[in-house]
PDB file of N, CA, C and O in Angstrom:
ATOM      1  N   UNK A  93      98.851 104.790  59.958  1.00  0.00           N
ATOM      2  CA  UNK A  93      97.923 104.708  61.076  1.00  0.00           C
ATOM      3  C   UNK A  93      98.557 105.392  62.282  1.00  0.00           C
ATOM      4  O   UNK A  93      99.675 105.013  62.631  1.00  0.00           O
ATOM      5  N   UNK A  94      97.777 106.624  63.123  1.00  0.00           N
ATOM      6  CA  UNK A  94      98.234 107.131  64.049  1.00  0.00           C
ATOM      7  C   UNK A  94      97.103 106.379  65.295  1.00  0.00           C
ATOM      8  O   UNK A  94      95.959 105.930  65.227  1.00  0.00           O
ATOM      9  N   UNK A  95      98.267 106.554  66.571  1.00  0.00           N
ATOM     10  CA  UNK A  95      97.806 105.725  68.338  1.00  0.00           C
ATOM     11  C   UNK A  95      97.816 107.239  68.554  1.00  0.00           C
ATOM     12  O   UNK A  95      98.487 108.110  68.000  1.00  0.00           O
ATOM     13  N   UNK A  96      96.768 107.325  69.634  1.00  0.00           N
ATOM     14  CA  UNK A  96      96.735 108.070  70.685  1.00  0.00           C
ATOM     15  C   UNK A  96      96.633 107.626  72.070  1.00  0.00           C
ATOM     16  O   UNK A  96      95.768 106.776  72.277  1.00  0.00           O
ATOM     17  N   UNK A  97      97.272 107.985  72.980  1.00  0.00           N
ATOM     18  CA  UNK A  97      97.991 107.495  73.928  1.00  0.00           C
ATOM     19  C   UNK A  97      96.630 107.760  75.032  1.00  0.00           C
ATOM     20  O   UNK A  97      96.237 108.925  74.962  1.00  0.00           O
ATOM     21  N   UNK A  98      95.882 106.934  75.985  1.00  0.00           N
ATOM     22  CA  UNK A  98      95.110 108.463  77.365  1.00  0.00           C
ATOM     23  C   UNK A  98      95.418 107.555  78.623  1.00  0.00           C
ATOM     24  O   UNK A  98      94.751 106.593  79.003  1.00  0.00           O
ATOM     25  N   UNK A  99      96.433 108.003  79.118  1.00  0.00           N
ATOM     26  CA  UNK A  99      96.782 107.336  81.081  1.00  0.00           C
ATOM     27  C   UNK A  99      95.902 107.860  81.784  1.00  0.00           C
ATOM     28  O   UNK A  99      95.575 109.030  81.983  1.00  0.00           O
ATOM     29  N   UNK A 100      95.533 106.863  82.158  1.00  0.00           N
ATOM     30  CA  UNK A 100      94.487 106.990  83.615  1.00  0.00           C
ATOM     31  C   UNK A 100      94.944 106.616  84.936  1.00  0.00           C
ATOM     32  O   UNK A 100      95.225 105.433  85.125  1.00  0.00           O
ATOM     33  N   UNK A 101      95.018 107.156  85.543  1.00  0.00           N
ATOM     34  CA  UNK A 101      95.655 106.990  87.401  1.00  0.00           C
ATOM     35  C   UNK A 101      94.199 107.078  88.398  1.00  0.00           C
ATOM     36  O   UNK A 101      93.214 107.816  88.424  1.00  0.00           O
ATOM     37  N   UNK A 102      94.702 105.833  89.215  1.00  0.00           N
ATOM     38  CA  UNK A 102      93.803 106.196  90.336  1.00  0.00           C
ATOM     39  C   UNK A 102      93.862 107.993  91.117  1.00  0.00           C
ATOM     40  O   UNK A 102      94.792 108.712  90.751  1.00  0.00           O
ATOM     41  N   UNK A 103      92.938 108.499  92.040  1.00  0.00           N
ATOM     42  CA  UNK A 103      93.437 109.386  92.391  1.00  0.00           C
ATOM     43  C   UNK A 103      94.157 109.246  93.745  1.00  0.00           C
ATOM     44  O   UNK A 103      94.022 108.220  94.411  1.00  0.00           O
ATOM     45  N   UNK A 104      95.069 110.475  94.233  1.00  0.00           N
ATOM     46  CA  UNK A 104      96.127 110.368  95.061  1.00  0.00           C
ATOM     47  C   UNK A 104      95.033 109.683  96.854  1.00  0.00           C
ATOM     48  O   UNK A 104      95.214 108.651  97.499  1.00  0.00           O
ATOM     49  N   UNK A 105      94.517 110.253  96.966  1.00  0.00           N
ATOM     50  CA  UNK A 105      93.267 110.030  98.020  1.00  0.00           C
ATOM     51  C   UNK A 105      92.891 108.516  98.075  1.00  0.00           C
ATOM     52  O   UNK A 105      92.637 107.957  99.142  1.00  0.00           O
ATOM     53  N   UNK A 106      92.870 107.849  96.802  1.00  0.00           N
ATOM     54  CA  UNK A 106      92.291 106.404  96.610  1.00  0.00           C
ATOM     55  C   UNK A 106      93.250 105.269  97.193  1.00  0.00           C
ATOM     56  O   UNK A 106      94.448 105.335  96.919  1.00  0.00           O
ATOM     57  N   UNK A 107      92.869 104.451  97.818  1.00  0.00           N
ATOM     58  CA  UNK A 107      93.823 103.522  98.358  1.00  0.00           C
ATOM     59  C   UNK A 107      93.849 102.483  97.154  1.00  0.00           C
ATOM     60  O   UNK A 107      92.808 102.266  96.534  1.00  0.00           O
ATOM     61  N   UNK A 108      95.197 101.754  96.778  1.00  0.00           N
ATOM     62  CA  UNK A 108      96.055 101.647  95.826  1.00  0.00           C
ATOM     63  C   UNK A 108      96.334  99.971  95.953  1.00  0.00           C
ATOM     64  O   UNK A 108      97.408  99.744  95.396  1.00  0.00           O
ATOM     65  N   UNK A 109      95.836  98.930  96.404  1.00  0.00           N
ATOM     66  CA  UNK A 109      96.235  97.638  96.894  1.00  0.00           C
ATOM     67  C   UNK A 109      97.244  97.190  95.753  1.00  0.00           C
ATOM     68  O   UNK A 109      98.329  96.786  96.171  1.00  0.00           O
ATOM     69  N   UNK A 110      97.031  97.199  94.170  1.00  0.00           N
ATOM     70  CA  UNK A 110      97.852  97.002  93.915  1.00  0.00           C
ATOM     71  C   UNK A 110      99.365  97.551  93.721  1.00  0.00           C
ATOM     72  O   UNK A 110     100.466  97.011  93.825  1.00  0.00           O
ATOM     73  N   UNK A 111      99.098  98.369  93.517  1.00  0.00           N
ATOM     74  CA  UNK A 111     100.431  99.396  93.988  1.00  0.00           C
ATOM     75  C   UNK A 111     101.462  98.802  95.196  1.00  0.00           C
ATOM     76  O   UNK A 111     102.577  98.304  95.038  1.00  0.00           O
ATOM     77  N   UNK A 112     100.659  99.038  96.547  1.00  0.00           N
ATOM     78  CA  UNK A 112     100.780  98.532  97.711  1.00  0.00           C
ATOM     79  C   UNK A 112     102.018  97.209  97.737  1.00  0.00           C
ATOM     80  O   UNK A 112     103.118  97.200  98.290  1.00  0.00           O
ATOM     81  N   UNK A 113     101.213  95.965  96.764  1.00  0.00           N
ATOM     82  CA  UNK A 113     101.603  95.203  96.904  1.00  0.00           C
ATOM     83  C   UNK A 113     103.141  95.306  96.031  1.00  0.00           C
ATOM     84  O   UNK A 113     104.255  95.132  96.526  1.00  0.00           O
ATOM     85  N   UNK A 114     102.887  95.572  94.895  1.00  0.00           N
ATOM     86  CA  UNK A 114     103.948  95.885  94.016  1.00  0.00           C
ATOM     87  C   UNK A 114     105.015  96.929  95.068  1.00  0.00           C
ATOM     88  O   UNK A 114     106.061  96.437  95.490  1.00  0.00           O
ATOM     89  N   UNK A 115     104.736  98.001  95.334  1.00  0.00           N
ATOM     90  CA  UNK A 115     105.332  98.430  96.267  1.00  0.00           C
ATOM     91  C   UNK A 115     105.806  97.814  97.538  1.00  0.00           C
ATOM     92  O   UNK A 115     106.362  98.700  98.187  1.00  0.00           O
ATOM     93  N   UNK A 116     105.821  96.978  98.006  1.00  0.00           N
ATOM     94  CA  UNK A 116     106.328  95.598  99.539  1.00  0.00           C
ATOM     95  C   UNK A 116     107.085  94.767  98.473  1.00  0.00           C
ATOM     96  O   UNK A 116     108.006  94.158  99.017  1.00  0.00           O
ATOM     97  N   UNK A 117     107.011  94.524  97.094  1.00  0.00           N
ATOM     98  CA  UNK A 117     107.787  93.263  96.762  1.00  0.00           C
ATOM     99  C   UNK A 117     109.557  93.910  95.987  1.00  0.00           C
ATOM    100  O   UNK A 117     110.597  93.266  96.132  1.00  0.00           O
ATOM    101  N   UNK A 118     109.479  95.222  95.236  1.00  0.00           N
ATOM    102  CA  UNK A 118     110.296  95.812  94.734  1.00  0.00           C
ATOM    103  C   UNK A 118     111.645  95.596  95.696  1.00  0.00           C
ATOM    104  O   UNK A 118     112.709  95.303  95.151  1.00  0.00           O
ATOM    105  N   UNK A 119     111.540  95.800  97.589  1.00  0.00           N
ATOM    106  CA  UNK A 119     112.886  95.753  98.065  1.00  0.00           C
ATOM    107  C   UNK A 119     113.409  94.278  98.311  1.00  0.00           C
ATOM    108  O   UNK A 119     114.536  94.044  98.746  1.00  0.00           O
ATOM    109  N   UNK A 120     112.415  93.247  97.967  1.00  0.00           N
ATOM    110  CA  UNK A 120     112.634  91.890  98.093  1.00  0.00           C
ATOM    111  C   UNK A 120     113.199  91.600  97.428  1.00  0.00           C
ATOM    112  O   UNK A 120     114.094  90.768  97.577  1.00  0.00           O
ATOM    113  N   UNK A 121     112.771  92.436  95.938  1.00  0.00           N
ATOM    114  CA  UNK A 121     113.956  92.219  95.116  1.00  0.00           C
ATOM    115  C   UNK A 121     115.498  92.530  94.525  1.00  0.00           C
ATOM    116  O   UNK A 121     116.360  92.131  93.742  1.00  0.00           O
ATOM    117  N   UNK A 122     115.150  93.593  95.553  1.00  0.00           N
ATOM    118  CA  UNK A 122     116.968  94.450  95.552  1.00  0.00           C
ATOM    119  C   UNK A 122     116.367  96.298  94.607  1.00  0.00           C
ATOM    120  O   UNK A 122     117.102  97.180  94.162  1.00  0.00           O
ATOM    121  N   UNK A 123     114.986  96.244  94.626  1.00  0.00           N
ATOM    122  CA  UNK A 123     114.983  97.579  94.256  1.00  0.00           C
ATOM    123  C   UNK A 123     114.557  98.660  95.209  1.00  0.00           C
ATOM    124  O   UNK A 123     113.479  99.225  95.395  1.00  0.00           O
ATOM    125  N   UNK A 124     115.629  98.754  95.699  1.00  0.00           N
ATOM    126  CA  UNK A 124     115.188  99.925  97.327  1.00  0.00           C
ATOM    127  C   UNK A 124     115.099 100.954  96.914  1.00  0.00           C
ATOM    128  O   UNK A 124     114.568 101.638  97.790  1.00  0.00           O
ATOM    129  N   UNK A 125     115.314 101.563  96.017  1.00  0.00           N
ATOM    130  CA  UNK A 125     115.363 103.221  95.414  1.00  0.00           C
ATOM    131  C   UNK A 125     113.836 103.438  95.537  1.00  0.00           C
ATOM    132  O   UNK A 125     113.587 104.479  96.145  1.00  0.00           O
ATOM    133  N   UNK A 126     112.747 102.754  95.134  1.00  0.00           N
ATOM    134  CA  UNK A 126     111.575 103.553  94.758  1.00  0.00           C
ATOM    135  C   UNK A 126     110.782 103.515  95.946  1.00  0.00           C
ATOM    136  O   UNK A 126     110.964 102.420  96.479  1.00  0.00           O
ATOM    137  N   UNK A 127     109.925 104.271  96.647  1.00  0.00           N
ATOM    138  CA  UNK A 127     109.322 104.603  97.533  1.00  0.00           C
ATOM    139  C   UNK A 127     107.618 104.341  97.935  1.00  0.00           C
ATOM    140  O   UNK A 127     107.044 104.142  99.006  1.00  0.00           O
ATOM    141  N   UNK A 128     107.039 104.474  96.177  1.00  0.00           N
ATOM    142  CA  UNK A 128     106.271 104.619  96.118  1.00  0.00           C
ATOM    143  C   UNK A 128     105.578 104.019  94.767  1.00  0.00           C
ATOM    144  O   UNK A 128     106.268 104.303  93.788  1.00  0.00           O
ATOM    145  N   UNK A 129     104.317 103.210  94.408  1.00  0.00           N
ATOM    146  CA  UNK A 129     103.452 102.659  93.596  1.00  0.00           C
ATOM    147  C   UNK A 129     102.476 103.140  93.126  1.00  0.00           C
ATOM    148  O   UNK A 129     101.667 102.992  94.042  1.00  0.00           O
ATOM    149  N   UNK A 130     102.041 103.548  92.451  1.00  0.00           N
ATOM    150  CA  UNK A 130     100.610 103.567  92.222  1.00  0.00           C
ATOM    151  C   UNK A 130     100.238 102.872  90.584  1.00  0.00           C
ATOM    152  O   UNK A 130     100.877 103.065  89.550  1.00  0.00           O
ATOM    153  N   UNK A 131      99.383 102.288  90.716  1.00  0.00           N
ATOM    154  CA  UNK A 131      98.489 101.499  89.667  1.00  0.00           C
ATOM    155  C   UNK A 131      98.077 102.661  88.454  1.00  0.00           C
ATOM    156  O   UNK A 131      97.570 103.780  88.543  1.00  0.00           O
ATOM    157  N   UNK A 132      98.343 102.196  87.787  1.00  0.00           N
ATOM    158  CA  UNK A 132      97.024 103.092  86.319  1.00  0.00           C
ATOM    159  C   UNK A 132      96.851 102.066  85.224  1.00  0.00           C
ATOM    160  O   UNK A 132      97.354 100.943  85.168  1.00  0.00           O
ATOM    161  N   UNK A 133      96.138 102.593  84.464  1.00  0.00           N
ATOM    162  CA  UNK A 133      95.466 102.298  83.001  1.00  0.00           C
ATOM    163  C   UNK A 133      95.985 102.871  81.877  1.00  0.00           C
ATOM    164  O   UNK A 133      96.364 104.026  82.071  1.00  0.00           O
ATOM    165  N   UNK A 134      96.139 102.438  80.710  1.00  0.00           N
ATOM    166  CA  UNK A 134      96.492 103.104  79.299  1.00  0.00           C
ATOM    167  C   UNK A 134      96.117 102.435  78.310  1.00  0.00           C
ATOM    168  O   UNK A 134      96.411 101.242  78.239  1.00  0.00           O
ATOM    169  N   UNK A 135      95.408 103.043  77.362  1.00  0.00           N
ATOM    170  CA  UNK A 135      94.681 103.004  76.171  1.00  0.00           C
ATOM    171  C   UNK A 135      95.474 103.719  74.884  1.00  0.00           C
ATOM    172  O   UNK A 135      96.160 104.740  74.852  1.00  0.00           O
ATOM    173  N   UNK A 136      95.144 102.873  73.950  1.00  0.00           N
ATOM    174  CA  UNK A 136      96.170 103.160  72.629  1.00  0.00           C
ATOM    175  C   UNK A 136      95.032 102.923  71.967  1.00  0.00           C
ATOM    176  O   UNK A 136      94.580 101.807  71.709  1.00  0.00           O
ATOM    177  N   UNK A 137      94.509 104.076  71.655  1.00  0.00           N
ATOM    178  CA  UNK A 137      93.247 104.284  70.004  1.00  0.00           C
ATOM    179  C   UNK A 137      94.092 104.453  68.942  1.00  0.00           C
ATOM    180  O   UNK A 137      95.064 105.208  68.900  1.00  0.00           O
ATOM    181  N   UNK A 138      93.609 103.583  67.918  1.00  0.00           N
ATOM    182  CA  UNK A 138      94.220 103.694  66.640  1.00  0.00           C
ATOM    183  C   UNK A 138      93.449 104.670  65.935  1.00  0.00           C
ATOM    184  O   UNK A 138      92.313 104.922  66.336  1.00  0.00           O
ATOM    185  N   UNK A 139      93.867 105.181  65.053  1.00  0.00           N
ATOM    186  CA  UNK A 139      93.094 105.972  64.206  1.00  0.00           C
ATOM    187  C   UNK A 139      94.028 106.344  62.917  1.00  0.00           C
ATOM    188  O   UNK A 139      95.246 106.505  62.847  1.00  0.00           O
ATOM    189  N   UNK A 140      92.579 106.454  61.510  1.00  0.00           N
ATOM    190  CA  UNK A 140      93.201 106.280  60.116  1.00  0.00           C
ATOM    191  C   UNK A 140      94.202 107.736  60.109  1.00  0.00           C
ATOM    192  O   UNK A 140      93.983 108.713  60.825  1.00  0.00           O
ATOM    193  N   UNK A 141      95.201 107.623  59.241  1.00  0.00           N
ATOM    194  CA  UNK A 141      96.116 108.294  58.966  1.00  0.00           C
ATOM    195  C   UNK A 141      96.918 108.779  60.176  1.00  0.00           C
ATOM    196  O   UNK A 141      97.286 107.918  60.975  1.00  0.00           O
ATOM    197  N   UNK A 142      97.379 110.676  60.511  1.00  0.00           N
ATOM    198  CA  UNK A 142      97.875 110.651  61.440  1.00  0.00           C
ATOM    199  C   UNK A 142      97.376 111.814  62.404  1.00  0.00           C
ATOM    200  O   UNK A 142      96.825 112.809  61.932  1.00  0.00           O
ATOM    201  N   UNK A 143      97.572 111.669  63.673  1.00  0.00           N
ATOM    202  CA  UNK A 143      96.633 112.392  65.098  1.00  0.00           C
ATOM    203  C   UNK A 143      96.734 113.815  64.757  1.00  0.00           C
ATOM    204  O   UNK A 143      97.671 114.583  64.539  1.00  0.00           O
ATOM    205  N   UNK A 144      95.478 113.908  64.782  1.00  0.00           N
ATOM    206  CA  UNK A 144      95.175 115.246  64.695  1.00  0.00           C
ATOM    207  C   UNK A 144      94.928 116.082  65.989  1.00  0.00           C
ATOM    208  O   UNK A 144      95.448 115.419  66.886  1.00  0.00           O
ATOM    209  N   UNK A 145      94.379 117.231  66.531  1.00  0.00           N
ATOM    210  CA  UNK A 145      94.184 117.609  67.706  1.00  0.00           C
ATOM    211  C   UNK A 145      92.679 117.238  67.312  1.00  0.00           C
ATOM    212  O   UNK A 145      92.044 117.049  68.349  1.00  0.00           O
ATOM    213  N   UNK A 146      92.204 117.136  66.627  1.00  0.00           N
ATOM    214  CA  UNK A 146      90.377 116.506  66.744  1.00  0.00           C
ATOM    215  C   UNK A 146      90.488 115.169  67.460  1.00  0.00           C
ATOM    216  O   UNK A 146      89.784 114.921  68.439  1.00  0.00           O
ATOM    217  N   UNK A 147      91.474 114.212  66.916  1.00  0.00           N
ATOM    218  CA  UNK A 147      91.285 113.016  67.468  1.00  0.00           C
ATOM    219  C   UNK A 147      91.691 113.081  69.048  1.00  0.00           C
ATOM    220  O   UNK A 147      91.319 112.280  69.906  1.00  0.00           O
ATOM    221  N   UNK A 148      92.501 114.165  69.232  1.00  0.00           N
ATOM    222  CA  UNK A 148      93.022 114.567  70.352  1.00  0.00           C
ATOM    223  C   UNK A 148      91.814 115.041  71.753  1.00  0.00           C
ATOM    224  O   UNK A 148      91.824 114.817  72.964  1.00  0.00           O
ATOM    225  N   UNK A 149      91.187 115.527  71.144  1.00  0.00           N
ATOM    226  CA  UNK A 149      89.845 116.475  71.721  1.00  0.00           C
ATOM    227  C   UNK A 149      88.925 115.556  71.842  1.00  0.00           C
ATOM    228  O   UNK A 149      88.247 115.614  72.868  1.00  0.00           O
ATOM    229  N   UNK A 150      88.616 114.392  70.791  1.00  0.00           N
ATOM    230  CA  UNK A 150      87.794 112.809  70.928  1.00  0.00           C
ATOM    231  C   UNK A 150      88.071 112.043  71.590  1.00  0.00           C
ATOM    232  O   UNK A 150      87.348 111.078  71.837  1.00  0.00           O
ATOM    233  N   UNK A 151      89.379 112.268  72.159  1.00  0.00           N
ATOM    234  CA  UNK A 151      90.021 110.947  72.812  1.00  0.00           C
ATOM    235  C   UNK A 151      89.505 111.314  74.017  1.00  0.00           C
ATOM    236  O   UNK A 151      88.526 110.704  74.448  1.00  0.00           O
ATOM    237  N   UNK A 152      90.200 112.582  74.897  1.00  0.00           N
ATOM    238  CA  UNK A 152      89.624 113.278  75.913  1.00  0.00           C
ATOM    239  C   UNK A 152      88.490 113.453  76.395  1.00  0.00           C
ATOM    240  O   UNK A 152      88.321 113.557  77.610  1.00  0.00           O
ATOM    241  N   UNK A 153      87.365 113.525  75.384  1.00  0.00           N
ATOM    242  CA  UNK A 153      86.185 113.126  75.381  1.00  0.00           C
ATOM    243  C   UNK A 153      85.845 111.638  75.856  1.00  0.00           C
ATOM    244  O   UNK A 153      85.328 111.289  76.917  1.00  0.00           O
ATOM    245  N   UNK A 154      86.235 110.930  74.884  1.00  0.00           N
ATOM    246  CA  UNK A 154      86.023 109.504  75.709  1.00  0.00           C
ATOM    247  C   UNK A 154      86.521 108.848  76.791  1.00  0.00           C
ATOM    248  O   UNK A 154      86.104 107.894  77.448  1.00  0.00           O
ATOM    249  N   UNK A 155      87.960 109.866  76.885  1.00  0.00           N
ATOM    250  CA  UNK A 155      88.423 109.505  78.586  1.00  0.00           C
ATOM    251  C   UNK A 155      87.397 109.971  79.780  1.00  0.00           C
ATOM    252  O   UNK A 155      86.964 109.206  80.642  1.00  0.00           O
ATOM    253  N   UNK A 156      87.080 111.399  79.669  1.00  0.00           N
ATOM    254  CA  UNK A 156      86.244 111.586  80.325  1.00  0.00           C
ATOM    255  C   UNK A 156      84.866 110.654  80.370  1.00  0.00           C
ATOM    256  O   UNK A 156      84.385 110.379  81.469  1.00  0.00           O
ATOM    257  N   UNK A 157      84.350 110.256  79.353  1.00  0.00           N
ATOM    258  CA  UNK A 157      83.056 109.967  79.253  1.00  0.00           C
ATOM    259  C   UNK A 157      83.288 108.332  79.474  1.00  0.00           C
ATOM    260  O   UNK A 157      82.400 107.804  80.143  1.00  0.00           O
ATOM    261  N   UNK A 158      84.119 107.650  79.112  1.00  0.00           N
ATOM    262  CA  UNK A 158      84.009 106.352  79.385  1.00  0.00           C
ATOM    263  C   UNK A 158      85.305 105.558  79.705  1.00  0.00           C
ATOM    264  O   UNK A 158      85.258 104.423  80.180  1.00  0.00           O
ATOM    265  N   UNK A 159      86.461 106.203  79.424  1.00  0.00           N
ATOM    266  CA  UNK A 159      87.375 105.089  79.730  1.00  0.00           C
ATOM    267  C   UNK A 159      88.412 105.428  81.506  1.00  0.00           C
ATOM    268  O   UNK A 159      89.347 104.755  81.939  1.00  0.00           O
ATOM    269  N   UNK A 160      87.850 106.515  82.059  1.00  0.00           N
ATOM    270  CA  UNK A 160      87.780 106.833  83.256  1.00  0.00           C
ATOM    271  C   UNK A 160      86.993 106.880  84.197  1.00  0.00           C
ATOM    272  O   UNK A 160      86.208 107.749  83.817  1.00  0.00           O
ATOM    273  N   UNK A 161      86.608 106.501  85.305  1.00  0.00           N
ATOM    274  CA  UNK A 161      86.044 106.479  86.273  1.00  0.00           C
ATOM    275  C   UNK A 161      86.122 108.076  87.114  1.00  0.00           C
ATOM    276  O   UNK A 161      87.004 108.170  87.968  1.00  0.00           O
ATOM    277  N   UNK A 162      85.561 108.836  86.966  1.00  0.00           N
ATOM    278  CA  UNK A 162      85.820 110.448  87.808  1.00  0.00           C
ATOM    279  C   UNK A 162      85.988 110.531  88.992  1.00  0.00           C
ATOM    280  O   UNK A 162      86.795 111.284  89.539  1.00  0.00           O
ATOM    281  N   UNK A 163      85.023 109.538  89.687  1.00  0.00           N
ATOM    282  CA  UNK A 163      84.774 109.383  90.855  1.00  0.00           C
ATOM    283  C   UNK A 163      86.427 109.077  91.579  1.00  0.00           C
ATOM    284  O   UNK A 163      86.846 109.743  92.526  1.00  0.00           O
ATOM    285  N   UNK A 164      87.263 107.887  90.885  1.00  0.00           N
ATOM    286  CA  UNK A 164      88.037 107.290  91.648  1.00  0.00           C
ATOM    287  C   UNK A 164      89.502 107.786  90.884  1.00  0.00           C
ATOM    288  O   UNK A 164      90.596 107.676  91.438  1.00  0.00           O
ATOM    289  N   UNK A 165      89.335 108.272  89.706  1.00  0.00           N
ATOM    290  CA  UNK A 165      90.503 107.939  88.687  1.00  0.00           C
ATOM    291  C   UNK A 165      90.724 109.692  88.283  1.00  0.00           C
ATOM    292  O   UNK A 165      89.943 110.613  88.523  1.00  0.00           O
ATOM    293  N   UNK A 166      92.124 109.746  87.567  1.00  0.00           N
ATOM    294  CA  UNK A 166      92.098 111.266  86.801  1.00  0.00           C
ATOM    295  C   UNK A 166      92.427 110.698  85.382  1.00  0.00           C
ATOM    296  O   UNK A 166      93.068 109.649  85.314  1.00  0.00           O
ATOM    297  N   UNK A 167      91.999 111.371  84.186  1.00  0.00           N
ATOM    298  CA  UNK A 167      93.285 111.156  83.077  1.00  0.00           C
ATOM    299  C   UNK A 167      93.991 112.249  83.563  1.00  0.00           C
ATOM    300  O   UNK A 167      93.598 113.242  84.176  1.00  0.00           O
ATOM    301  N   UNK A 168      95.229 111.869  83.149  1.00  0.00           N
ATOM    302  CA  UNK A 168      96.348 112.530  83.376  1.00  0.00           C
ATOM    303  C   UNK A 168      97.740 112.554  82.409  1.00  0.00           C
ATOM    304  O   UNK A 168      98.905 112.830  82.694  1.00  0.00           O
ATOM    305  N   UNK A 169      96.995 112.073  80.933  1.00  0.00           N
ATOM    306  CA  UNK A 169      97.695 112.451  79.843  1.00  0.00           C
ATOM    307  C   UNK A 169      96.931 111.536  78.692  1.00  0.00           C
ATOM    308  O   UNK A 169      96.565 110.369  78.554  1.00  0.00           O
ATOM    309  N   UNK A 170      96.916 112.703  77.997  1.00  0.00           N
ATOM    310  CA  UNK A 170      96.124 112.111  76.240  1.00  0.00           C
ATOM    311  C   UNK A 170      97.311 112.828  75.145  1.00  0.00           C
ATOM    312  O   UNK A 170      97.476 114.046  75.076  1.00  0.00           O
ATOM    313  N   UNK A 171      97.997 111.935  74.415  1.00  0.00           N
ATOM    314  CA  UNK A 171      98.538 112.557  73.396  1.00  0.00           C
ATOM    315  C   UNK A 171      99.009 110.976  72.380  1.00  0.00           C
ATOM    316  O   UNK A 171      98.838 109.764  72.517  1.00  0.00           O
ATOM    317  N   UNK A 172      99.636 111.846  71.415  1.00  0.00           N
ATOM    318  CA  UNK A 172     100.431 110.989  70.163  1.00  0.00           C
ATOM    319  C   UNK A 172     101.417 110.201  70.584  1.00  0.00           C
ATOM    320  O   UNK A 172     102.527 110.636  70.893  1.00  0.00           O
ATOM    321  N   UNK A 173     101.004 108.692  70.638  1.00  0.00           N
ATOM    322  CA  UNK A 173     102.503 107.965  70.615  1.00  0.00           C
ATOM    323  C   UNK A 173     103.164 108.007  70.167  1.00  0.00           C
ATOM    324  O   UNK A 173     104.065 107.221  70.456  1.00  0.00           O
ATOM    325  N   UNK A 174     103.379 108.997  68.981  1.00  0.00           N
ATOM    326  CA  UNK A 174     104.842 109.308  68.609  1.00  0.00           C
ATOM    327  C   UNK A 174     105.624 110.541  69.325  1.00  0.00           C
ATOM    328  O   UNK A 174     106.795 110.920  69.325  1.00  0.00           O
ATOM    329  N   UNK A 175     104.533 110.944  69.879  1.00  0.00           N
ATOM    330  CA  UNK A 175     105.428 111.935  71.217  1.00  0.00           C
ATOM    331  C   UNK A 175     106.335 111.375  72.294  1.00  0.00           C
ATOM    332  O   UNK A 175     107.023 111.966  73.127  1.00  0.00           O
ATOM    333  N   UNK A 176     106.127 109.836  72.020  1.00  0.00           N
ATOM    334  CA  UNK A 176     106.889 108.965  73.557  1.00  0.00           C
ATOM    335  C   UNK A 176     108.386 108.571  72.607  1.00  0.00           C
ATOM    336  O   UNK A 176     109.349 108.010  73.131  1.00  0.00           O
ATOM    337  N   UNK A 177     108.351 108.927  71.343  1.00  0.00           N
ATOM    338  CA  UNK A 177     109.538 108.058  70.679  1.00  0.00           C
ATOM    339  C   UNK A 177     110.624 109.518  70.862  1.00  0.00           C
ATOM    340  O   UNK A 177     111.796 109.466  70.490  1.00  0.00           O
TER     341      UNK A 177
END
């Protein structure tokens, strides 16, 4: 069984509350290095055997068409979870 991976991010323009907040609590906790938050989404489609660029081109499709918001959000990566190993 192959996952296909599709991250969705708010866009840079969109105000970010959770981020925000996550971002104010990080130096409370002793992590001063990071600067900056932003929130996203990620979806892991399973699919029989292993990812093809069709399922690749379907996925993208359904990011666009339903598991993103255009208005507020970008995808900003669709691929094989075995590309993350």
């Amino acid at each position: 069984m192959g996952h296909v991976v599709v991250d969705v991010m708010l866009k840079s323009e969109i105000l970010d509350p959770q981020g925000q907040a996550v971002a104010g609590a990080l130096p409370r906790l002793g992590f001063e290095q990071f600067t900056d938050v932003r929130q996203g989404k990620r979806f892991v489609l399973a699919v029989d055997g292993d990812v093809t660029d069709a399922h690749l081109a379907a996925a993208r499709e359904a990011a666009d068409k339903l598991l993103s918001n255009p208005v507020i959000e970008d995808v900003v990566s669709v691929h094989d979870l075995k590309d993350e190993q």
